[in-house]
């Protein structure tokens, strides 16, 4: 089995959003970076599938040179190799991102055979476009099931579960397929020290695709007006309990 | 004004879903007349300014098939020469519109809160689950837009709505992705998304076992237990308990956040709460900027004390 998982480098935003001077990005000088949470589960699922079925897992990102950190993180928990579509840090719109991924998938498949499954996050944590995986699937003429919290490979097909109407909707689609997943699909493992050491030696294929003009063009970012709430302190420690209960009665939940 | 705007309307229990009605309100300001596509059963949209409600008839649509929905929406937009297509920024709305975008090779702006017609279209959309906004321009002959739920108030507009039923021409490959089975939830307990009171614990709870006091208070208040992402990542609680951008979005009358710092990831999930009570040892924690009430101190003492006080009333 050959599995690809596509990930995006995003900042840990912490308690509040602070913009860079030009308002075109977040001020990230004091922030760490991670893989979008949904995609962390995609990485874990890809690793589990290869552990169970044998084969090869590959991680791909489109992002700045520093995004190699996220590729190494994925390889530290068991992904075999990485594809880095390097950018200068400027944001790519979803159409351009999908097109670059389609091209990279095509090149990799010509060189080393088709992917049975390609994983994406249901939406990125930052721009939240909900569309790159579906665009890639359409271009590759493969079925795509979205928002998955359950994935089970069953021979030539894959059984997919999506939360819906208080339960789960089930889809069964033939391989090869593209799946977009959500956090909760699994509990991603933490990388081990030997895993980290091995990751440093795994191959990363770097290319620098040209960025096409955006049809969805970012003009500027805006931090939404806060709700302006400054908490009313009901007390300190357990002696505040009567005041809390009084508040609950006042707002009608007791 | 743009000629003919097409809106995908979702429904449940014979009524249009609120996010779709919010979308209709925004779509009416964008163009006229407004056409609706409703898959399954016709719903009455005469109070929402819809000129024609289009209802496809095909047994294949009895279970959800997103590529078929996208094919029908795209085909109908072509037939009506629609100047724009809208849907609610729900799971289904975003999914179907992304499929329309891929099929028609057009850009798509998801989770918009404001849109103005023009060339380019100017819009404001949500990022980070609504914790950040983006002003953007979209260059496109046919704007594809989804509207962030609960950001636009529903404004009624009465208009006689015609219903047109039609038989879509579906291709086999448009039915490959379809729901083949629905598994009902195990049930039991109050659903997190619907609960009137949610009591959540974060890193400050300290352990899996530490949640006993959170569960106790939630049970006394007839509410649901929630938690932050740190807690699910540590394996203390199942992901289904997570409140946040990548967890459940909640809208209780009261949200009690114990030992939760208030990262944007978490606040994106609880900003629909009417009131927030933060219980935190750190009076400077970010959640204090977003809460209505606060108790400062050790949650391990405060939460049981509140439970004891509630019990006195019973």
mmCIF file of C-alpha atoms in Angstrom, chain A residues 90-173:
data_model
loop_
_atom_site.group_PDB
_atom_site.id
_atom_site.type_symbol
_atom_site.label_atom_id
_atom_site.label_comp_id
_atom_site.label_asym_id
_atom_site.label_seq_id
_atom_site.Cartn_x
_atom_site.Cartn_y
_atom_site.Cartn_z
ATOM 1 C CA UNK A 90 3.732 34.237 0.613
ATOM 2 C CA UNK A 91 0.301 32.687 0.896
ATOM 3 C CA UNK A 92 -1.009 30.530 -1.938
ATOM 4 C CA UNK A 93 -4.754 30.473 -2.580
ATOM 5 C CA UNK A 94 -6.565 27.116 -2.502
ATOM 6 C CA UNK A 95 -6.700 26.696 -6.290
ATOM 7 C CA UNK A 96 -2.968 27.288 -6.680
ATOM 8 C CA UNK A 97 -2.178 25.020 -3.742
ATOM 9 C CA UNK A 98 -4.278 22.212 -5.193
ATOM 10 C CA UNK A 99 -2.714 22.585 -8.651
ATOM 11 C CA UNK A 100 0.813 22.347 -7.232
ATOM 12 C CA UNK A 101 -0.120 19.253 -5.239
ATOM 13 C CA UNK A 102 -1.717 17.605 -8.272
ATOM 14 C CA UNK A 103 1.477 18.135 -10.226
ATOM 15 C CA UNK A 104 3.644 16.766 -7.420
ATOM 16 C CA UNK A 105 1.405 13.710 -7.011
ATOM 17 C CA UNK A 106 1.597 13.054 -10.742
ATOM 18 C CA UNK A 107 5.384 13.263 -10.717
ATOM 19 C CA UNK A 108 5.713 10.980 -7.698
ATOM 20 C CA UNK A 109 3.290 8.427 -9.122
ATOM 21 C CA UNK A 110 5.161 8.323 -12.455
ATOM 22 C CA UNK A 111 8.393 7.662 -10.581
ATOM 23 C CA UNK A 112 7.245 5.236 -7.882
ATOM 24 C CA UNK A 113 3.710 4.044 -8.483
ATOM 25 C CA UNK A 114 0.209 5.227 -7.581
ATOM 26 C CA UNK A 115 -0.990 6.237 -4.127
ATOM 27 C CA UNK A 116 -3.866 4.077 -2.875
ATOM 28 C CA UNK A 117 -4.921 6.834 -0.487
ATOM 29 C CA UNK A 118 -4.220 10.542 -0.254
ATOM 30 C CA UNK A 119 -5.107 12.189 3.078
ATOM 31 C CA UNK A 120 -5.852 15.850 3.716
ATOM 32 C CA UNK A 121 -7.221 17.677 6.740
ATOM 33 C CA UNK A 122 -10.897 18.585 6.333
ATOM 34 C CA UNK A 123 -9.845 22.239 6.486
ATOM 35 C CA UNK A 124 -6.642 24.014 7.441
ATOM 36 C CA UNK A 125 -6.523 25.551 10.917
ATOM 37 C CA UNK A 126 -5.579 28.987 9.612
ATOM 38 C CA UNK A 127 -7.261 29.842 6.295
ATOM 39 C CA UNK A 128 -10.029 27.226 6.585
ATOM 40 C CA UNK A 129 -10.869 26.993 2.875
ATOM 41 C CA UNK A 130 -12.430 23.490 3.001
ATOM 42 C CA UNK A 131 -11.437 22.756 -0.602
ATOM 43 C CA UNK A 132 -7.850 21.753 -1.381
ATOM 44 C CA UNK A 133 -8.443 18.003 -0.919
ATOM 45 C CA UNK A 134 -11.619 18.058 -3.005
ATOM 46 C CA UNK A 135 -9.910 20.002 -5.779
ATOM 47 C CA UNK A 136 -6.997 17.574 -5.869
ATOM 48 C CA UNK A 137 -9.388 14.597 -5.927
ATOM 49 C CA UNK A 138 -11.362 16.041 -8.822
ATOM 50 C CA UNK A 139 -8.223 16.744 -10.834
ATOM 51 C CA UNK A 140 -7.017 13.180 -10.231
ATOM 52 C CA UNK A 141 -10.509 11.794 -11.023
ATOM 53 C CA UNK A 142 -10.612 9.949 -7.682
ATOM 54 C CA UNK A 143 -13.521 9.726 -5.257
ATOM 55 C CA UNK A 144 -13.230 11.968 -2.200
ATOM 56 C CA UNK A 145 -14.989 11.578 1.133
ATOM 57 C CA UNK A 146 -14.678 14.452 3.614
ATOM 58 C CA UNK A 147 -14.664 15.153 7.341
ATOM 59 C CA UNK A 148 -13.852 11.604 8.389
ATOM 60 C CA UNK A 149 -13.659 10.302 11.940
ATOM 61 C CA UNK A 150 -13.334 6.668 10.904
ATOM 62 C CA UNK A 151 -11.286 5.038 8.113
ATOM 63 C CA UNK A 152 -10.917 1.317 7.465
ATOM 64 C CA UNK A 153 -9.166 -0.124 4.418
ATOM 65 C CA UNK A 154 -11.068 -3.195 3.209
ATOM 66 C CA UNK A 155 -9.200 -4.731 0.278
ATOM 67 C CA UNK A 156 -9.870 -2.717 -2.848
ATOM 68 C CA UNK A 157 -12.125 -0.243 -1.061
ATOM 69 C CA UNK A 158 -12.178 1.957 2.013
ATOM 70 C CA UNK A 159 -14.991 2.312 4.549
ATOM 71 C CA UNK A 160 -15.340 5.897 5.759
ATOM 72 C CA UNK A 161 -17.312 7.294 8.694
ATOM 73 C CA UNK A 162 -18.396 10.906 9.025
ATOM 74 C CA UNK A 163 -20.276 12.421 11.990
ATOM 75 C CA UNK A 164 -23.789 13.409 10.930
ATOM 76 C CA UNK A 165 -27.170 13.947 12.582
ATOM 77 C CA UNK A 166 -26.000 12.781 15.988
ATOM 78 C CA UNK A 167 -24.582 9.546 14.572
ATOM 79 C CA UNK A 168 -22.319 8.513 11.736
ATOM 80 C CA UNK A 169 -22.831 8.374 7.985
ATOM 81 C CA UNK A 170 -20.938 5.565 6.293
ATOM 82 C CA UNK A 171 -19.440 5.694 2.795
ATOM 83 C CA UNK A 172 -17.622 2.890 0.984
ATOM 84 C CA UNK A 173 -15.496 3.976 -1.989
#
